[in-house]
mmCIF file of C-alpha atoms in Angstrom:
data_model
loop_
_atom_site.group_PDB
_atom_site.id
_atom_site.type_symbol
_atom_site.label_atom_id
_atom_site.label_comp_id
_atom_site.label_asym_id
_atom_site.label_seq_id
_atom_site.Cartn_x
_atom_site.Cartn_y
_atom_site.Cartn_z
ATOM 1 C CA UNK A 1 0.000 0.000 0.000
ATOM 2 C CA UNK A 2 2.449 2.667 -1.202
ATOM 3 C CA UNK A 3 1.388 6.089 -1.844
ATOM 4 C CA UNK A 4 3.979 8.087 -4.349
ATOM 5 C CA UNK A 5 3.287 11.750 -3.118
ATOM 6 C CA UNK A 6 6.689 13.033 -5.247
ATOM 7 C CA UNK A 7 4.268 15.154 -7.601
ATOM 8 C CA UNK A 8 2.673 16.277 -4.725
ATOM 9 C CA UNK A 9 5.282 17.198 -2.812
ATOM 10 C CA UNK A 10 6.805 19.766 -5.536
ATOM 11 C CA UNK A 11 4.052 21.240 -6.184
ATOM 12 C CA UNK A 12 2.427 24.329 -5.198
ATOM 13 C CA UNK A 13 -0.381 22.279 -4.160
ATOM 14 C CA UNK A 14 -1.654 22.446 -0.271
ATOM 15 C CA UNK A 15 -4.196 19.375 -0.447
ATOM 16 C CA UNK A 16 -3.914 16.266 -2.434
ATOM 17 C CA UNK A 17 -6.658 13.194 -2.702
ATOM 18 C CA UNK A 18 -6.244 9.897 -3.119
ATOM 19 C CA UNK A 19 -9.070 7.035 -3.812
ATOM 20 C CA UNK A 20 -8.183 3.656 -4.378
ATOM 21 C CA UNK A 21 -8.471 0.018 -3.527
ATOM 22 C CA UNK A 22 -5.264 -1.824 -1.985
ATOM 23 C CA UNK A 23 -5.347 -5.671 -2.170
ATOM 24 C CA UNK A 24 -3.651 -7.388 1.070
ATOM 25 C CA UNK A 25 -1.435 -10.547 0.206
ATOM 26 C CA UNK A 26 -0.835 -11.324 3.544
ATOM 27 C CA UNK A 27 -2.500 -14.494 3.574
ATOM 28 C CA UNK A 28 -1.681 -14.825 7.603
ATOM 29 C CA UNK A 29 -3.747 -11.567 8.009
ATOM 30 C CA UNK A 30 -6.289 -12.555 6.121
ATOM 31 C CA UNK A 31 -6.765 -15.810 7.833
ATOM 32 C CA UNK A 32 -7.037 -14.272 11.325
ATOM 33 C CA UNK A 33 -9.201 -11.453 10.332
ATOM 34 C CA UNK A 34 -11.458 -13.347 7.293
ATOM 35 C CA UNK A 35 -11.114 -10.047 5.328
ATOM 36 C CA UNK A 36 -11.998 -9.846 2.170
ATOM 37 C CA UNK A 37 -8.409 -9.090 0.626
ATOM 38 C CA UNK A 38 -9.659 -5.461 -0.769
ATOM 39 C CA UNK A 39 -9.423 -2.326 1.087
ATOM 40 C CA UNK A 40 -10.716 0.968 0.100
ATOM 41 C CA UNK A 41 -8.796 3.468 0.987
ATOM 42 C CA UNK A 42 -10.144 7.810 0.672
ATOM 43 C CA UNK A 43 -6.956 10.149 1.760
ATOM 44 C CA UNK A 44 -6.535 13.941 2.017
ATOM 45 C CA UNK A 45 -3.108 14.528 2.084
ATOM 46 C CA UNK A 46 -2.411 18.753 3.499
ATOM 47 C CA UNK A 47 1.292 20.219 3.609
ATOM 48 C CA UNK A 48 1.846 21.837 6.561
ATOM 49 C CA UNK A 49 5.162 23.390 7.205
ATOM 50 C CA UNK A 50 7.562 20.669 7.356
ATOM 51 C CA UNK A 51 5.242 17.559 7.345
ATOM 52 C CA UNK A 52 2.496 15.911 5.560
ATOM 53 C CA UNK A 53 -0.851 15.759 7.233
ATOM 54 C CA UNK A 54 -3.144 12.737 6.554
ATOM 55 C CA UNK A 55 -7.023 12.568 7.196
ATOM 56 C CA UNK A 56 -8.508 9.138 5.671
ATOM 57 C CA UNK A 57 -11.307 6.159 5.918
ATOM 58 C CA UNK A 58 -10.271 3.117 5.519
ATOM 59 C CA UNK A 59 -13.340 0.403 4.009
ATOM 60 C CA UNK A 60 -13.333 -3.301 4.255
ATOM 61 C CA UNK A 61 -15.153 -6.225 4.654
ATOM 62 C CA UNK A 62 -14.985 -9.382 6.277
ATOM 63 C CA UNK A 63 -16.856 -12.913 7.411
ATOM 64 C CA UNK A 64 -18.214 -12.503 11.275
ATOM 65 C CA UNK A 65 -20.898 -14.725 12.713
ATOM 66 C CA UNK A 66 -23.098 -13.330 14.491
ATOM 67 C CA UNK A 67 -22.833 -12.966 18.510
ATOM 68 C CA UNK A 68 -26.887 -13.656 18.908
ATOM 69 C CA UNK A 69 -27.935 -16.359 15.822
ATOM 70 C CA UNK A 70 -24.849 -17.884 14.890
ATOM 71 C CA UNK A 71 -25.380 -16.940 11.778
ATOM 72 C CA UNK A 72 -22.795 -15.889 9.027
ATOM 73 C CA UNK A 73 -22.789 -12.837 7.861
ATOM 74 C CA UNK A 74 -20.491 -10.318 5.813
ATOM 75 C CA UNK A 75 -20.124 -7.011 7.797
ATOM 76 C CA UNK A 76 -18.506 -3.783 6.429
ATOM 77 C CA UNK A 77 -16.850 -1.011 8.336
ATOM 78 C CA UNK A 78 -15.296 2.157 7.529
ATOM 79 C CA UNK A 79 -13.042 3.623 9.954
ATOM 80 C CA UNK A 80 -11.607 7.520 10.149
ATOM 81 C CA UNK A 81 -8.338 8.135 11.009
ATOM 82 C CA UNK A 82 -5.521 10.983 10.922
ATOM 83 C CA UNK A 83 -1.579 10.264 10.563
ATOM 84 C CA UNK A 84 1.501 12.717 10.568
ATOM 85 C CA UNK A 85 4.157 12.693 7.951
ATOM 86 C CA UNK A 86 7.415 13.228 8.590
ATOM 87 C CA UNK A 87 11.033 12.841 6.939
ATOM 88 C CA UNK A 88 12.041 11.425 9.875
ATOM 89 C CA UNK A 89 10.442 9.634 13.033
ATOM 90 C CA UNK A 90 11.689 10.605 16.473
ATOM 91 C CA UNK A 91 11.042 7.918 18.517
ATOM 92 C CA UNK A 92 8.477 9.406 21.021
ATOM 93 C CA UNK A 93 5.835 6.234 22.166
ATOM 94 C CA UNK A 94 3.999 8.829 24.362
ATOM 95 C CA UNK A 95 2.059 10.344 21.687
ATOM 96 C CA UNK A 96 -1.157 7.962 20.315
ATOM 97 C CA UNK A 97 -0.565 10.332 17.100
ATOM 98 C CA UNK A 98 0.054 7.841 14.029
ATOM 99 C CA UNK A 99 3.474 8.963 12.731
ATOM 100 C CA UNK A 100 4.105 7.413 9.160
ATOM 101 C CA UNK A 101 7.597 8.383 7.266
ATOM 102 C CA UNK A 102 8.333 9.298 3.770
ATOM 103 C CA UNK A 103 11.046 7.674 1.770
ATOM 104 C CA UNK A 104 11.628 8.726 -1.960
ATOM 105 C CA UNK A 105 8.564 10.506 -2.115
ATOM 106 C CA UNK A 106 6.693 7.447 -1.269
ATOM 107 C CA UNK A 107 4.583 6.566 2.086
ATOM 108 C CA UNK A 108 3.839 3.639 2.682
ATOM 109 C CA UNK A 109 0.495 2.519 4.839
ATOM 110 C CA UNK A 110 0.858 -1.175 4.716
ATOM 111 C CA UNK A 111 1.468 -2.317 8.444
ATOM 112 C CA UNK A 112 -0.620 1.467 9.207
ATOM 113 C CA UNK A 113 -3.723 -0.118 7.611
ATOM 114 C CA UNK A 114 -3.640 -3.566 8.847
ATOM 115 C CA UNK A 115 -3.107 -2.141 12.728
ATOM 116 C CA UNK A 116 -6.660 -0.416 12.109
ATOM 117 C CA UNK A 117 -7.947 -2.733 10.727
ATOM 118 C CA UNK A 118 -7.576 -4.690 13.967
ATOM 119 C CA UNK A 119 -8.340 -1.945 16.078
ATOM 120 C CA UNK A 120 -11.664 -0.977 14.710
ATOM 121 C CA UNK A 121 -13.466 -4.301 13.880
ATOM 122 C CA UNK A 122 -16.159 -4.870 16.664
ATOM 123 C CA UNK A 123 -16.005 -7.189 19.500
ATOM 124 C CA UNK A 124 -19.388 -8.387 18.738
ATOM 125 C CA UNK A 125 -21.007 -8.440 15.441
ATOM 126 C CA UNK A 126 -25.056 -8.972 14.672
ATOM 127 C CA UNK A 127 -25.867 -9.898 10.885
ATOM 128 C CA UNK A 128 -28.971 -6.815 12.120
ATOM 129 C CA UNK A 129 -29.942 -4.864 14.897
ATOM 130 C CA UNK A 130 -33.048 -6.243 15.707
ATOM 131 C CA UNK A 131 -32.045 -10.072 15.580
ATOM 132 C CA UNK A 132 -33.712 -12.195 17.900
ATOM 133 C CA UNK A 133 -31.017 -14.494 18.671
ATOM 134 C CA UNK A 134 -31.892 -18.517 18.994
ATOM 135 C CA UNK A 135 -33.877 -20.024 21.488
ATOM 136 C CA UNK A 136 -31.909 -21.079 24.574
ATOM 137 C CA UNK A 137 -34.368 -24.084 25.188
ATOM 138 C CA UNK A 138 -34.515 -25.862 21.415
ATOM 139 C CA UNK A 139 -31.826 -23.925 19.598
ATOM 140 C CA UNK A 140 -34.119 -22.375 16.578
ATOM 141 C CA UNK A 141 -32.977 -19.198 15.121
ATOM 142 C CA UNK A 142 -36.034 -16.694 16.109
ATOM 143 C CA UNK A 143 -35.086 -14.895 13.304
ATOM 144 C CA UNK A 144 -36.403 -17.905 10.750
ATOM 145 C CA UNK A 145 -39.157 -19.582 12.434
ATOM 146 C CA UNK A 146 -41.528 -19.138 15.560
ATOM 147 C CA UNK A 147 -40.276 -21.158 18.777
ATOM 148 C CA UNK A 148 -42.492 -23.823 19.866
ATOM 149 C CA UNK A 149 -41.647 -24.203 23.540
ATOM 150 C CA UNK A 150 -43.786 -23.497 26.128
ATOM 151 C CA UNK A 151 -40.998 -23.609 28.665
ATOM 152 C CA UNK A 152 -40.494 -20.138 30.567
ATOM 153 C CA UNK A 153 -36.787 -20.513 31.989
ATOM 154 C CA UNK A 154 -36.854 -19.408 35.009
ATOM 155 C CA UNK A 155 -34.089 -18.804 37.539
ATOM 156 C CA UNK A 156 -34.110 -22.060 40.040
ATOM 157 C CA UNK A 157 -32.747 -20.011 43.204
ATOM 158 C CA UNK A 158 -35.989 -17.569 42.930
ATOM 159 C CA UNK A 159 -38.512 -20.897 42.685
ATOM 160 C CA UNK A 160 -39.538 -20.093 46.737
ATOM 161 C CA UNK A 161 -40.945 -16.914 45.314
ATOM 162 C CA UNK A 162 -43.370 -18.355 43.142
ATOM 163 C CA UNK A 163 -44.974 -19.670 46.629
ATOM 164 C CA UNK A 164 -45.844 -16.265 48.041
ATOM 165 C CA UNK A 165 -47.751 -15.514 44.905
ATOM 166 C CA UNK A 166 -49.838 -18.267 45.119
ATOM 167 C CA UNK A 167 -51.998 -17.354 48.293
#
């Protein structure tokens, strides 16, 4: 995922934008994160003084199953994120700025790209918002077909209550 920003950079231009897809071949990433191996990528690249600001989304999308029907699913996210480019990194780990550098007019946002990709996919996924989940007592995905059990699961430790209600 290399960016050539030589034009850019000697130019008169302030802002530059870049729009395109970036395939990952890191088959080890892909495994690990089922992502679909295409990535698009929207950057606005703005000169300011000595460095190279970046402000980009990153799209992609990838096999979940879903945390409430087991279901499987392909979900998309986009993600926002803003980077600094310099000519040369001081090593500085207190900042949570993302500090890329440039090398013969060329960034590159390889490792960058997979890092957020990690950090922004969701802890739980649901193929929709209102999913109903399967049924804890046959197993039927609510979402597909009505439940048939009459059962109402109660919790066994609150039984003695069901006493007091009865007089």
């Amino acid at each position: 995922m290399i960016i050539n920003l030589s034009e850019f950079l000697a130019s008169n231009k302030i802002s530059f934008n870049v729009s395109r897809n970036f395939v990952i071949g890191d088959e080890n990433f892909l495994a690990k994160t089922n992502l679909n191996n295409v990535v698009v990528f929207n950057g606005d690249f703005f000169k300011v003084n000595e460095n190279i600001l970046l402000s980009g989304t990153i799209k992609y999308n990838y096999s979940e199953v879903c945390a409430r029907c087991l279901t499987e699913f392909q979900n998309e996210v986009e993600t926002k994120f803003e980077a600094v480019i310099m000519r040369s990194i001081e090593d500085n780990n207190e900042s949570d700025e993302i500090k890329l550098s440039i090398e013969d007019g060329c960034v590159n946002l390889g490792e960058t790209v997979k890092q957020l990709i990690y950090l922004s996919m969701p802890m739980k996924s649901l193929c929709k918002d209102d999913c109903k989940g399967i049924c804890p007592t046959c197993g039927v995905n609510l979402n597909e077909e009505e439940c048939k059990c009459q059962n109402i699961i109660t919790d066994p430790r609150l039984d003695k209550l069901k006493t007091l209600l009865k007089d």
